[in-house]
Structure formats: structure tokens, C-alpha cells
Short mmCIF file of C-alpha atoms and ligand atoms in Angstrom, two decimals:
data_model
loop_
_atom_site.label_atom_id
_atom_site.label_comp_id
_atom_site.label_asym_id
_atom_site.label_seq_id
_atom_site.Cartn_x
_atom_site.Cartn_y
_atom_site.Cartn_z
CA MET A 184 109.42 125.21 310.55
CA ASN A 185 111.91 124.07 313.17
CA SER A 186 114.55 121.66 311.80
CA MET A 187 115.40 120.11 315.17
CA HIS A 188 113.07 117.16 314.49
CA SER A 189 115.39 115.69 311.98
CA THR A 190 117.63 114.66 314.82
CA ASN A 191 115.15 114.42 317.63
CA GLY A 192 112.29 113.26 315.50
CA SER A 193 113.49 109.66 315.21
CA GLN A 194 112.32 109.10 318.81
CA PHE A 195 108.77 109.48 317.47
CA GLU A 196 106.57 107.00 315.62
CA SER A 197 103.55 107.98 313.59
CA VAL A 198 100.08 106.37 313.81
CA ILE A 199 97.63 106.61 311.03
CA GLY A 200 94.02 105.48 310.70
CA LEU A 201 92.22 105.85 307.35
CA GLU A 202 88.53 106.48 306.69
CA VAL A 203 87.68 105.64 303.06
CA HIS A 204 84.38 106.54 301.42
CA SER A 205 83.71 104.68 298.24
CA GLN A 206 80.70 105.19 295.98
CA LEU A 207 78.89 102.06 295.02
CA LEU A 208 78.12 101.23 291.33
CA THR A 209 74.45 100.81 291.71
CA LYS A 210 71.91 101.96 289.07
CA THR A 211 69.86 103.92 291.59
CA LYS A 212 70.39 105.84 294.77
CA MET A 213 70.45 104.07 298.18
CA PHE A 214 67.04 104.89 299.47
CA CYS A 215 65.10 106.07 296.37
CA THR A 216 64.87 105.27 292.67
CA CYS A 217 66.70 108.27 291.27
CA PRO A 218 69.54 107.28 288.92
CA ASN A 219 73.06 107.12 290.39
CA ILE A 220 75.07 108.91 287.77
CA PHE A 221 77.88 111.51 287.70
CA GLY A 222 78.16 114.55 285.56
CA ILE A 223 74.58 115.27 284.44
CA GLU A 224 72.60 118.58 284.65
CA PRO A 225 72.54 119.77 288.35
CA ASN A 226 69.33 118.78 290.25
CA SER A 227 68.01 116.57 287.52
CA ALA A 228 68.34 113.34 289.41
CA VAL A 229 66.31 114.17 292.52
CA CYS A 230 62.98 113.22 294.07
CA PRO A 231 60.99 113.84 297.20
CA VAL A 232 63.00 111.25 299.14
CA CYS A 233 66.48 112.54 298.41
CA LEU A 234 65.32 116.16 298.60
CA GLY A 235 64.05 115.49 302.15
CA LEU A 236 60.48 116.62 301.44
CA PRO A 237 58.05 115.91 304.31
CA GLY A 238 56.31 112.64 304.28
CA ALA A 239 58.64 110.95 301.75
CA LEU A 240 59.80 107.56 302.91
CA PRO A 241 63.13 105.76 302.14
CA VAL A 242 63.31 102.21 300.74
CA ILE A 243 66.52 100.15 300.93
CA ASN A 244 68.30 99.55 297.63
CA PHE A 245 68.99 95.76 297.61
CA GLU A 246 71.78 96.17 294.97
CA GLY A 247 73.62 98.49 297.32
CA ILE A 248 73.43 96.02 300.15
CA LYS A 249 74.81 93.32 297.83
CA LEU A 250 77.80 95.44 296.79
CA ALA A 251 78.55 96.45 300.33
CA VAL A 252 78.51 92.88 301.58
CA LYS A 253 80.68 91.80 298.64
CA ALA A 254 83.21 94.44 299.44
CA ALA A 255 83.17 93.47 303.18
CA LEU A 256 83.70 89.74 302.38
CA ALA A 257 86.65 90.59 300.05
CA LEU A 258 88.21 92.55 302.90
CA ASN A 259 87.91 89.73 305.36
CA ILE A 260 85.38 91.73 307.39
CA VAL A 261 82.78 89.76 309.43
CA ILE A 262 79.27 90.30 308.22
CA ASN A 263 76.72 91.17 310.90
CA LYS A 264 73.50 89.47 310.12
CA ARG A 265 71.65 92.25 311.88
CA SER A 266 72.54 95.89 311.24
CA VAL A 267 70.75 99.10 311.89
CA PHE A 268 70.40 102.43 309.98
CA VAL A 269 70.68 105.52 312.03
CA ARG A 270 70.34 109.24 311.37
CA LYS A 271 73.61 111.34 311.74
CA ASN A 272 72.29 114.80 312.31
CA TYR A 273 74.10 117.96 311.15
CA PHE A 274 73.33 121.06 309.29
CA TYR A 275 74.92 121.81 305.90
CA PRO A 276 73.48 123.38 302.72
CA ASP A 277 74.14 120.22 300.73
CA LEU A 278 72.16 118.08 303.17
CA PRO A 279 68.42 118.89 302.61
CA LYS A 280 67.14 116.37 305.22
CA GLY A 281 69.40 117.72 307.93
CA TYR A 282 70.71 114.25 308.58
CA GLN A 283 72.53 111.58 306.70
CA ILE A 284 71.26 107.93 306.84
CA SER A 285 74.22 105.94 308.06
CA GLN A 286 75.16 103.07 310.31
CA TYR A 287 76.89 103.51 313.61
CA LEU A 288 76.80 101.08 316.57
CA GLU A 289 75.49 98.15 314.46
CA PRO A 290 77.14 98.35 311.06
CA VAL A 291 76.70 95.71 308.43
CA SER A 292 80.22 94.41 308.94
CA SER A 293 82.96 94.78 311.49
CA GLY A 294 86.39 93.40 312.26
CA GLY A 295 88.56 92.57 309.34
CA TYR A 296 91.96 93.05 307.75
CA LEU A 297 93.79 93.74 304.58
CA ASP A 298 97.32 92.43 303.91
CA ILE A 299 99.64 94.82 302.12
CA LYS A 300 103.24 94.71 301.05
CA VAL A 301 105.51 97.74 301.37
CA GLU A 302 109.00 97.57 299.97
CA GLY A 303 108.93 93.78 300.21
CA VAL A 304 107.68 93.73 303.79
CA GLU A 305 104.25 92.24 304.53
CA LYS A 306 101.87 93.93 306.86
CA ARG A 307 98.37 93.29 308.05
CA VAL A 308 96.25 96.39 308.39
CA GLU A 309 93.26 95.84 310.70
CA ILE A 310 89.98 97.10 309.59
CA ASN A 311 87.47 98.23 312.16
CA ARG A 312 84.32 98.16 310.07
CA LEU A 313 82.64 98.71 306.72
CA HIS A 314 79.21 100.38 306.91
CA ILE A 315 76.66 101.64 304.49
CA GLU A 316 75.60 105.30 304.26
CA GLU A 317 74.31 107.86 301.81
CA ASP A 318 76.31 110.64 300.31
CA ALA A 319 75.44 114.36 300.59
CA GLY A 320 74.91 116.72 297.68
CA LYS A 321 77.55 119.19 296.40
CA LEU A 322 78.29 122.85 296.69
CA ILE A 323 79.61 124.60 293.61
CA HIS A 324 81.30 127.93 294.15
CA ILE A 325 81.52 130.34 291.23
CA GLY A 326 82.89 133.74 291.95
CA ASN A 327 80.98 135.15 294.93
CA GLU A 328 78.11 132.87 294.38
CA SER A 329 77.48 129.35 295.70
CA TYR A 330 75.09 126.77 294.20
CA VAL A 331 73.68 123.52 295.41
CA ASP A 332 73.60 120.38 293.29
CA LEU A 333 71.69 117.47 294.94
CA ASN A 334 72.29 114.86 292.27
CA ARG A 335 74.70 113.14 294.63
CA ALA A 336 72.50 113.43 297.66
CA GLY A 337 71.41 109.98 298.66
CA THR A 338 73.77 108.07 296.47
CA PRO A 339 75.12 104.85 298.11
CA LEU A 340 78.52 104.80 299.86
CA VAL A 341 80.54 102.41 301.94
CA GLU A 342 82.72 103.81 304.59
CA ILE A 343 85.73 101.61 305.44
CA VAL A 344 87.44 102.59 308.67
CA SER A 345 90.92 101.15 309.44
CA GLU A 346 92.23 100.70 312.95
CA PRO A 347 95.03 103.10 313.87
CA ASN A 348 97.78 100.60 312.99
CA ILE A 349 99.24 102.08 309.86
CA ASN A 350 102.61 103.56 310.62
CA SER A 351 103.87 105.50 307.57
CA SER A 352 102.54 107.38 304.54
CA GLY A 353 104.02 104.54 302.40
CA GLU A 354 101.88 102.02 304.22
CA ALA A 355 98.89 104.30 303.96
CA VAL A 356 99.24 104.48 300.21
CA ALA A 357 99.84 100.81 299.75
CA TYR A 358 96.70 100.09 301.72
CA LEU A 359 94.61 102.57 299.72
CA LYS A 360 95.92 101.18 296.38
CA GLU A 361 95.22 97.59 297.38
CA LEU A 362 91.78 98.61 298.75
CA ARG A 363 90.90 100.48 295.60
CA ASP A 364 92.10 97.64 293.30
CA ILE A 365 89.85 95.22 295.12
CA LEU A 366 86.79 97.41 294.96
CA VAL A 367 87.33 98.05 291.30
CA TYR A 368 87.97 94.35 290.58
CA LEU A 369 84.72 93.47 292.33
CA GLY A 370 82.76 95.95 290.36
CA VAL A 371 81.73 97.61 293.59
CA SER A 372 83.27 101.01 292.81
CA ASP A 373 84.89 102.77 289.87
CA GLY A 374 87.61 103.90 292.23
CA ASN A 375 87.98 107.36 290.66
CA MET A 376 89.71 109.60 293.21
CA GLU A 377 89.53 112.73 291.09
CA GLU A 378 85.77 112.49 290.59
CA GLY A 379 85.47 111.73 294.28
CA SER A 380 84.07 108.22 294.00
CA PHE A 381 86.92 107.03 296.16
CA ARG A 382 87.79 109.49 298.98
CA CYS A 383 90.02 109.26 301.97
CA ASP A 384 90.39 111.11 305.24
CA ALA A 385 93.61 110.52 307.12
CA ASN A 386 93.75 110.46 310.88
CA VAL A 387 97.35 111.14 312.03
CA SER A 388 99.04 111.24 315.35
CA VAL A 389 102.55 110.81 316.63
CA ARG A 390 103.83 109.39 319.98
CA LYS A 391 107.25 108.65 321.60
CA LYS A 392 108.35 105.30 320.55
CA GLY A 393 107.39 102.69 323.07
CA ASP A 394 104.56 104.82 324.42
CA PRO A 395 101.51 102.51 324.90
CA ASP A 396 99.03 105.40 324.50
CA LEU A 397 98.07 106.91 321.23
CA GLY A 398 98.82 110.55 320.71
CA THR A 399 96.21 113.16 319.94
CA ARG A 400 95.14 112.92 316.33
CA THR A 401 94.13 115.38 313.67
CA GLU A 402 91.93 114.40 310.75
CA VAL A 403 93.17 115.59 307.43
CA LYS A 404 90.56 116.05 304.65
CA ASN A 405 90.73 116.84 300.95
CA VAL A 406 93.40 114.36 299.96
CA ASN A 407 92.14 113.37 296.49
CA SER A 408 95.11 111.53 294.96
CA PHE A 409 97.65 109.00 296.31
CA LYS A 410 100.35 111.50 295.92
CA PHE A 411 98.55 114.04 298.08
CA VAL A 412 97.74 111.28 300.77
CA GLU A 413 101.44 110.74 300.95
CA LYS A 414 102.47 114.39 301.08
CA ALA A 415 99.65 115.34 303.52
CA ILE A 416 100.51 112.58 305.91
CA ASN A 417 104.25 113.39 305.82
CA TYR A 418 103.50 117.06 306.32
CA GLU A 419 101.24 116.37 309.24
CA ILE A 420 103.74 113.98 311.00
CA GLU A 421 106.44 116.61 310.80
CA ARG A 422 104.18 119.36 311.98
CA GLN A 423 103.06 117.42 314.98
CA ILE A 424 106.51 116.41 315.95
CA ASP A 425 107.58 120.07 315.71
CA VAL A 426 104.71 121.15 317.91
CA ILE A 427 105.75 118.62 320.53
CA LEU A 428 109.46 119.39 320.32
CA ASN A 429 108.70 122.98 320.85
CA GLY A 430 106.90 122.19 324.04
CA GLY A 431 103.42 122.54 322.66
CA LYS A 432 100.45 120.15 322.44
CA VAL A 433 98.79 118.75 319.31
CA ILE A 434 95.13 119.94 319.16
CA GLN A 435 92.48 117.48 318.14
CA GLU A 436 90.98 119.00 315.05
CA THR A 437 90.01 118.61 311.39
CA ARG A 438 92.51 120.06 308.93
CA LEU A 439 92.36 120.69 305.19
CA TYR A 440 95.27 119.71 302.94
CA ASP A 441 96.32 122.50 300.54
CA SER A 442 98.07 120.74 297.59
CA ARG A 443 99.34 123.95 296.10
CA GLU A 444 101.21 124.94 299.19
CA ASN A 445 101.71 121.38 300.38
CA LEU A 446 100.60 122.09 303.91
CA THR A 447 97.57 121.44 306.09
CA ARG A 448 95.40 124.17 307.71
CA PRO A 449 93.11 124.00 310.61
CA MET A 450 89.41 123.73 309.38
CA ARG A 451 87.29 123.19 312.36
CA GLY A 452 87.44 121.64 315.86
CA LYS A 453 86.94 117.93 315.73
CA GLU A 454 83.25 117.07 316.29
CA GLU A 455 82.47 114.39 318.88
CA ALA A 456 80.11 111.46 318.22
CA HIS A 457 77.47 112.97 320.53
CA ASP A 458 77.38 116.14 318.43
CA TYR A 459 75.54 114.10 315.74
CA ARG A 460 72.79 113.03 317.95
CA TYR A 461 72.74 109.51 316.44
CA PHE A 462 69.46 107.71 316.68
CA GLU A 463 67.89 104.79 314.89
CA GLU A 464 66.22 105.62 311.55
CA PRO A 465 62.54 105.34 312.40
CA ASP A 466 61.59 104.94 308.75
CA LEU A 467 63.71 101.82 308.02
CA PRO A 468 63.63 98.35 309.63
CA PRO A 469 66.88 96.79 310.85
CA LEU A 470 68.68 95.08 308.08
CA ILE A 471 68.58 91.23 308.50
CA LEU A 472 70.81 89.13 306.22
CA THR A 473 70.37 85.39 305.74
CA ASP A 474 73.26 82.90 305.63
CA ARG A 475 72.19 81.94 302.21
CA PHE A 476 72.33 85.56 300.95
CA ILE A 477 75.81 85.91 302.39
CA SER A 478 77.20 82.66 301.04
CA GLU A 479 75.70 83.41 297.52
CA ILE A 480 77.60 86.69 297.49
CA LYS A 481 80.77 84.93 298.76
CA GLY A 482 80.45 82.49 295.84
CA SER A 483 80.34 85.41 293.41
CA ILE A 484 83.65 86.82 294.36
CA THR A 485 86.30 86.07 291.66
CA GLU A 486 90.02 85.92 292.09
CA LEU A 487 91.31 89.14 293.63
CA PRO A 488 94.52 91.05 292.76
CA ALA A 489 96.73 89.57 295.60
CA ALA A 490 95.73 85.92 294.65
CA LYS A 491 96.41 86.64 291.02
CA ARG A 492 99.81 88.09 291.79
CA GLU A 493 100.71 84.99 293.71
CA ARG A 494 99.37 82.63 291.16
CA TYR A 495 101.28 84.53 288.27
CA ALA A 496 104.46 84.08 290.23
CA ALA A 497 103.91 80.42 291.10
CA GLU A 498 102.19 79.16 287.89
CA TYR A 499 103.75 81.46 285.23
CA LEU A 500 107.00 81.96 287.00
CA LEU A 501 106.81 85.76 286.52
CA ALA A 502 108.75 88.30 288.51
CA GLU A 503 106.95 90.04 291.36
CA TYR A 504 107.00 93.34 289.50
CA ASP A 505 105.62 91.92 286.29
CA SER A 506 102.83 90.18 288.16
CA GLY A 507 102.08 93.48 289.91
CA VAL A 508 101.81 95.40 286.65
CA LEU A 509 99.67 92.72 284.98
CA THR A 510 97.17 92.45 287.76
CA GLN A 511 96.75 96.06 288.55
CA ASP A 512 93.94 96.45 286.06
CA LYS A 513 91.48 93.59 286.00
CA GLU A 514 90.74 94.03 282.28
CA ILE A 515 94.47 93.67 281.46
CA ALA A 516 94.88 90.68 283.77
CA LEU A 517 91.95 88.89 282.10
CA TYR A 518 93.33 89.76 278.70
CA PHE A 519 96.80 88.41 279.60
CA GLU A 520 95.20 85.14 280.91
CA ASP A 521 93.34 84.86 277.63
CA LEU A 522 96.48 85.29 275.70
CA ILE A 523 98.17 82.39 277.66
CA GLU A 524 95.19 80.14 277.15
CA ILE A 525 95.05 80.58 273.34
CA ASN A 526 98.84 80.49 273.07
CA GLU A 527 98.81 76.81 274.06
CA GLY A 528 102.44 76.88 275.04
CA ARG A 529 103.77 78.10 271.71
CA VAL A 530 105.47 81.27 273.00
CA GLU A 531 107.25 81.51 276.40
CA ILE A 532 104.88 83.08 278.95
CA LYS A 533 107.59 85.48 280.03
CA LYS A 534 107.77 86.82 276.40
CA ILE A 535 104.01 87.30 276.26
CA ALA A 536 104.14 89.13 279.58
CA ASN A 537 106.89 91.48 278.20
CA TRP A 538 104.83 92.15 275.16
CA VAL A 539 101.92 93.22 277.31
CA ILE A 540 103.92 95.22 279.75
CA ASN A 541 106.41 96.94 277.52
CA ASP A 542 104.49 97.26 274.34
CA LEU A 543 100.69 96.94 274.74
CA LEU A 544 100.47 98.99 277.97
CA SER A 545 102.61 101.75 276.73
CA GLU A 546 100.54 101.98 273.52
CA LEU A 547 97.41 101.90 275.57
CA LYS A 548 98.62 105.06 277.46
CA THR A 549 97.41 106.80 274.40
CA LYS A 550 94.34 104.69 274.56
CA ASP A 551 92.07 107.52 275.24
CA LYS A 552 93.09 109.05 271.98
CA MET A 553 92.44 105.73 270.23
CA ARG A 554 89.12 105.30 271.97
CA GLU A 555 88.04 108.64 270.76
CA LYS A 556 88.92 107.51 267.22
CA ARG A 557 87.48 104.10 267.35
CA LYS A 558 84.87 104.46 270.12
CA GLU A 559 85.94 101.24 271.66
CA GLU A 560 85.71 100.95 275.41
CA ARG A 561 87.69 97.83 276.20
CA VAL A 562 91.13 96.63 275.23
CA VAL A 563 89.74 93.44 273.72
CA ASP A 564 87.70 95.52 271.37
CA LEU A 565 90.70 97.58 270.37
CA VAL A 566 92.90 94.48 269.68
CA LYS A 567 91.43 91.06 269.97
CA SER A 568 93.64 88.66 271.96
CA GLU A 569 94.05 86.33 268.99
CA ASN A 570 95.25 89.26 266.90
CA PHE A 571 97.73 90.33 269.57
CA LEU A 572 99.06 86.85 269.85
CA GLY A 573 99.18 86.63 266.11
CA LEU A 574 101.52 89.62 266.14
CA ILE A 575 103.81 87.92 268.69
CA LEU A 576 103.87 84.76 266.60
CA GLU A 577 104.89 86.84 263.43
CA VAL A 578 107.87 88.12 265.35
CA GLU A 579 108.68 84.78 266.87
CA ALA A 580 108.58 83.19 263.37
CA GLY A 581 111.03 85.80 262.09
CA ASN A 582 108.53 87.27 259.65
CA ILE A 583 109.08 90.65 261.10
CA ASN A 584 111.58 91.86 263.68
CA LYS A 585 110.70 93.18 267.10
CA ASN A 586 110.98 96.85 266.15
CA THR A 587 108.69 96.44 263.16
CA GLY A 588 106.41 94.51 265.50
CA LYS A 589 105.89 97.72 267.54
CA THR A 590 105.00 99.62 264.44
CA VAL A 591 102.52 96.95 263.50
CA LEU A 592 101.03 97.05 267.01
CA THR A 593 100.43 100.80 266.75
CA GLU A 594 98.67 100.29 263.44
CA MET A 595 96.67 97.34 264.74
CA LEU A 596 95.32 99.52 267.53
CA LEU A 597 94.40 102.22 265.12
CA SER A 598 92.77 100.10 262.44
CA GLY A 599 91.73 96.86 264.28
CA LYS A 600 93.38 94.91 261.40
CA LYS A 601 95.37 91.72 261.80
CA ALA A 602 99.19 91.76 261.97
CA GLY A 603 99.43 89.69 258.78
CA GLU A 604 97.32 92.08 256.82
CA ILE A 605 99.33 95.11 257.98
CA ILE A 606 102.66 93.43 257.25
CA LYS A 607 101.48 92.71 253.68
CA GLU A 608 99.81 95.99 252.98
CA LYS A 609 102.78 98.05 254.22
CA ASN A 610 105.35 95.64 252.89
CA LEU A 611 106.96 95.24 256.21
CA ALA A 612 108.10 91.64 256.03
CA GLN A 613 111.49 91.07 257.31
CA VAL A 614 114.24 90.62 254.81
CA SER A 615 115.82 87.38 255.79
CA ASP A 616 117.17 85.94 252.61
CA GLU A 617 120.94 85.71 252.62
CA LYS A 618 121.40 86.88 249.06
CA GLY A 619 119.30 89.99 249.52
CA ILE A 620 120.99 90.95 252.81
CA GLY A 621 124.39 90.10 251.39
CA ASP A 622 123.90 92.38 248.44
CA ILE A 623 122.87 95.28 250.68
CA ILE A 624 125.84 94.67 252.93
CA GLU A 625 128.29 94.78 249.94
CA HIS A 626 126.69 98.10 248.90
CA VAL A 627 127.07 99.59 252.36
CA LEU A 628 130.66 98.45 252.66
CA GLU A 629 131.56 99.97 249.35
CA GLU A 630 129.87 103.21 250.14
CA ASN A 631 131.90 103.65 253.34
CA PRO A 632 135.51 102.75 252.58
CA LYS A 633 136.98 104.84 255.38
CA GLU A 634 134.85 103.17 258.06
CA LEU A 635 135.60 99.80 256.54
CA ALA A 636 139.30 100.44 256.76
CA GLY A 637 138.89 101.47 260.34
CA LEU A 638 136.99 98.41 261.18
CA ILE A 639 139.60 96.02 259.61
CA SER A 640 142.30 97.91 261.41
CA GLY A 641 140.62 96.90 264.74
CA LYS A 642 138.06 99.74 265.46
CA ASP A 643 135.45 97.15 266.54
CA LYS A 644 132.93 99.92 267.40
CA LEU A 645 132.43 100.58 263.70
CA PHE A 646 130.72 97.19 263.49
CA GLY A 647 127.64 98.77 264.94
CA PHE A 648 127.83 101.58 262.38
CA PHE A 649 127.57 99.11 259.59
CA VAL A 650 124.67 97.17 261.16
CA GLY A 651 122.92 100.52 261.50
CA ALA A 652 123.52 101.47 257.94
CA VAL A 653 122.13 98.12 256.70
CA MET A 654 119.00 98.52 258.87
CA LYS A 655 118.56 101.99 257.54
CA LYS A 656 118.76 100.85 253.97
CA THR A 657 116.20 98.14 254.52
CA LYS A 658 113.95 100.56 256.49
CA GLY A 659 114.43 98.47 259.55
CA LYS A 660 113.10 95.33 257.92
CA ALA A 661 116.28 93.24 257.81
CA ASN A 662 116.59 90.35 260.19
CA PRO A 663 119.21 91.73 262.61
CA LYS A 664 120.56 88.33 263.47
CA LYS A 665 121.14 87.58 259.83
CA VAL A 666 122.68 91.02 259.32
CA ASN A 667 125.13 90.36 262.13
CA GLU A 668 126.12 86.98 260.77
CA ILE A 669 126.63 87.95 257.15
CA LEU A 670 128.33 91.21 258.02
CA LYS A 671 130.87 89.31 260.16
CA ARG A 672 131.47 86.88 257.33
CA SER A 673 131.95 89.69 254.73
CA ILE A 674 134.41 91.51 256.95
CA ALA A 675 136.41 88.43 257.65
CA GLU A 676 136.70 87.93 253.90
CA LYS A 677 137.71 91.52 253.24
CA ASN A 678 140.23 91.11 255.99
CA LYS A 679 141.75 88.18 254.20
CA GLU A 680 141.74 90.07 250.92
CA CYS A 681 143.86 92.79 252.38
P1 ADP B 79 85.48 109.68 313.88
O1 ADP B 79 86.60 110.25 313.05
O2 ADP B 79 84.16 109.70 313.15
O3 ADP B 79 85.39 110.36 315.21
P2 ADP B 79 86.53 107.06 314.80
O4 ADP B 79 86.68 107.17 316.28
O5 ADP B 79 85.86 105.81 314.32
O6 ADP B 79 85.71 108.11 314.09
O7 ADP B 79 87.99 107.14 314.20
C1 ADP B 79 88.16 107.40 312.87
C2 ADP B 79 89.63 107.00 312.42
O8 ADP B 79 90.60 107.58 313.24
C3 ADP B 79 89.90 105.54 312.41
O9 ADP B 79 90.41 105.23 311.25
C4 ADP B 79 90.84 105.34 313.56
O10 ADP B 79 91.73 104.31 313.23
C5 ADP B 79 91.55 106.61 313.54
N1 ADP B 79 92.24 107.01 314.84
C6 ADP B 79 91.62 107.00 316.02
N2 ADP B 79 92.56 107.39 316.96
C7 ADP B 79 93.71 107.67 316.34
C8 ADP B 79 95.00 108.17 316.71
N3 ADP B 79 95.21 108.49 318.01
N4 ADP B 79 95.86 108.39 315.77
C9 ADP B 79 95.61 108.02 314.49
N5 ADP B 79 94.48 107.57 314.09
C10 ADP B 79 93.46 107.45 314.99
MG1 MG B 80 86.24 110.76 311.12
ZN1 ZN B 81 65.72 110.54 294.90
#
């Protein structure tokens, strides 16, 4: 690749528009009663409707409509009280009907936005529309053979189309993360990119800065992680700038991202809308939504991640980063809020936040292992909020030190026991009594005369050596504050004696 662009490339700006497909968490498919589940025996969740057998008629899944409207409202997209289902016609082996039921000119919602923040800078990404459609089946390639699995055929999707007003891969990723968090919070989607329940196509173009017209775009498919979205977009921007700087023209086409080689390859010429021969689905009536239906769904939307982040900063005085971490996963956010409620002001909120962020979350990284062991699905079932707060209170009261606290937490997650029980059983209570600690210190000083002499002669670094030795002798259970105090006193005395 030409390296000229690094100097000349700065005269270009990139323009990105994202198309996101998100599966809806309905029990059944969008137009039939087959179950909507992932990972079961191929072709075991199919019926005449989703197989496209002649004469079978689709019926609209009300639950799917509800979830789509909920997502649209959360994304500030205007709900269209009348929308129309259409047939999008094309041939592919995973599409038995020969068309996909979708929405086109009259989608269920259009015109909205999502506010994002990239490196501290706020930006509003305009959303063109959110519409409802059905998914296609899947092809499975094994060696030289290909198989068709139609379990996914007919499962509900929303497609969310942004305007082309995203200007960097960083903005694209921030938008996708925020979007996914919202859908997961709402219970609309499970947001799993690897399993394909949250998928994204990136439309990318470049233009000279200040040019009012958009450049020719390519559509990049197969970007199934945030990392890949970022890399694929960056690659595509550089590639297009190179083409232009070398006197060529970007061709409008669909390209495939190859994550192993980190590049995009042409896949097919870009289809035009008229290629799909859109026409109104004759077997379904237009979808008419009432004000009451819409306002009921609006009322069911709970606090979203962005609102939570702001409230955590304002109400709990937490740093932006901490609020971000705590709100990323709805389950954790609600758990944290529960801790604060039952705490009733006993422990500083900042401290509770630290326990959750630094200790609980890192322990939960091995959650899958624990879940296997204990078959618990939710964090609250692994460690009840009152038990977790109980642990924090033990540390605050000085019954155990912070390090022992971490050991106790690991044990709590494994056994589900309370902190107090574990401390007793494992004899972990902190040694705080002056006499006990004093005796141990005397011992340690006697055992290390050379280091003691060094310390007295002014090698202050050796102080840490003695603290460490005392902690080791007490198996980490000594109250470190007390150890420091008493050690200082003993050494001052020894100093006088000399
Ligand atoms: P389709 O891909 O089905 O033809 P659209 O015309 O709705 O559909 O556009 C799809 C996406 O492409 C939208 O997200 C839009 O913002 C984006 N897009 C359109 N033109 C450009 C462009 N010149 N550069 C970057 N993205 C673009
Ligand atoms: Mg497209
Ligand atoms: Zn079916």
C-alpha cells in the first residue's frame, strides 16, 4: 500500500453510516409460532410458514412489535403509527420463500438520534430509521459440502440504520457499544456479537475536507466484534484514500472483512434498491399502532445507561470512569444500587464502588467457572448483596484487613457463605491486639539483627522489610495500621537503648 496518504491523507475526512441488525428476544418467530432459540438441532424449529410452503400464511408476533417499539423509543426515534410490511426479493439457499418480509418506505419508526461520548467529546449520531424484518436461515460449510439450517429463518430482527454522520472508527465503536448496551438493558436483545444476535455492516466513504458531497461508499460486511469494526473501518478509510491519491476511483461495492489478514476484499457489486423488487406483503395488513399502546411501552422503559451514568456522578459523586464501569452491565448496576440502599450511609459510596469495580468484577471474570460449579445464573445468586455489604463492613470494622477481605470474597463466591462464617471457620480474624502484635514484632526484630542495625543506622527502607515479616508471621492477618504504629514505637525504643 502507498504510504503517501500519511502526509496527504489529512486533507480527507471519513464518513461512516452503520446498519445494525439485532435479534429480538421473543419466545417465537416473527410470523409463525416456531420457537426463537439458538443452538438447537438444525431444522428442528421450522414450520410451513417459515419454510415458505405454498399456502402457509404469516401472522404478526405482537411481542416482536412491542420490543421493536421499545427499542425505537429508547433511541429517540419517532414511532410511525402506520407502517407497512414488504417483500424484499432475492435468491439465496438460506431463504426458502425467495423473499424476506421487511419494511421499506413505511417503517415502524424513523428519524431519531443517539448521543455518544468519544474521548470526552459529546456527539449526536442521527438515526435514519428502525424497522422490523425477519432473519434468513444459515448455511453451514463442512469441507466440500454445504448444509442449510432454517432454525433462524423467520426469527425477528430490528434493523437500525444510522445517517452517514459518523466520522471515525472510534465514533462508530462508541455508537455501537451504546446502542448494544441500551438494547440489552431493555431486554430487547441479548447483544451477543459472536453468536450473531447483534450484527453490523459498516458503510464507509471518504471525501476531501470541506467537500459538500458524500464520496462513493463501500459496505463492509462480516465485522463481528467491536475490535473488528474498528480495524475494518480504519483499513477501508486508508484503502480508499490510497485509491484516490493514486488517481483512481472508489467503486461502490460490498466488501468482506478478513480478520486474519486484517483487510477487506470485494465480495459483490452493490445491489440497488430496485434489484429487490420491493412490494407490499399481500398476506399482512398494515401495522397500525394506537397512542395508548405507544405510551404504555414508553412507560415501561426503565432508566438507561446514559441516565444512570449521569445520576451516579451527580448523586453518588462518582468519577466518570467508575460510573461507566458500574453501568455497563445492568445486572451489576442494579446490584450496586441495592448495596447503596441497604448500606444506609454506613460506608462511603466511593468505597462500595471500589469494592464492586476492583474486587467483585475481577472475581466475576472467573464467573463462568463459578457458575459451572454452583449453577447460579445471576450475581445476586452467587453473592447476596447483604452478604457482600457484610464483607465490606467486616473490613471497615477492622475485623479483617483488606487483603484478607479479598480471600474471603473468593470463598464467598465459591460457597455462598457469609463473610462472618468464613472468617470464623478459617480463623482469618485480624490480629489487632497490641500485646499479640507487640510480641510478634519483638520476635521478628530478634530474628533479624542485621536488618535491625541497618534500620537504626538510617536505612529507612528496611522498615518495609519488617512490616512484611510481621505480616508473613501472622499469615496476613495482622492489622497493618497497628503493625506500623507498634513497630515504629519498638524501633524508637531500640534506638534509645543503643
Ligand atoms: P442500502 O445499504 O440498503 O442501500 P441505505 O441507502 O439506507 O441502504 O444506506 C445504508 C447505510 O449507508 C446508511 O447507514 C447510510 O448512512 C450509509 N451511507 C449512505 N451513503 C453513504 C456514504 N456516502 N458514505 C458512508 N455511508 C453512507
Ligand atoms: Mg445496506
Ligand atoms: Zn415457523
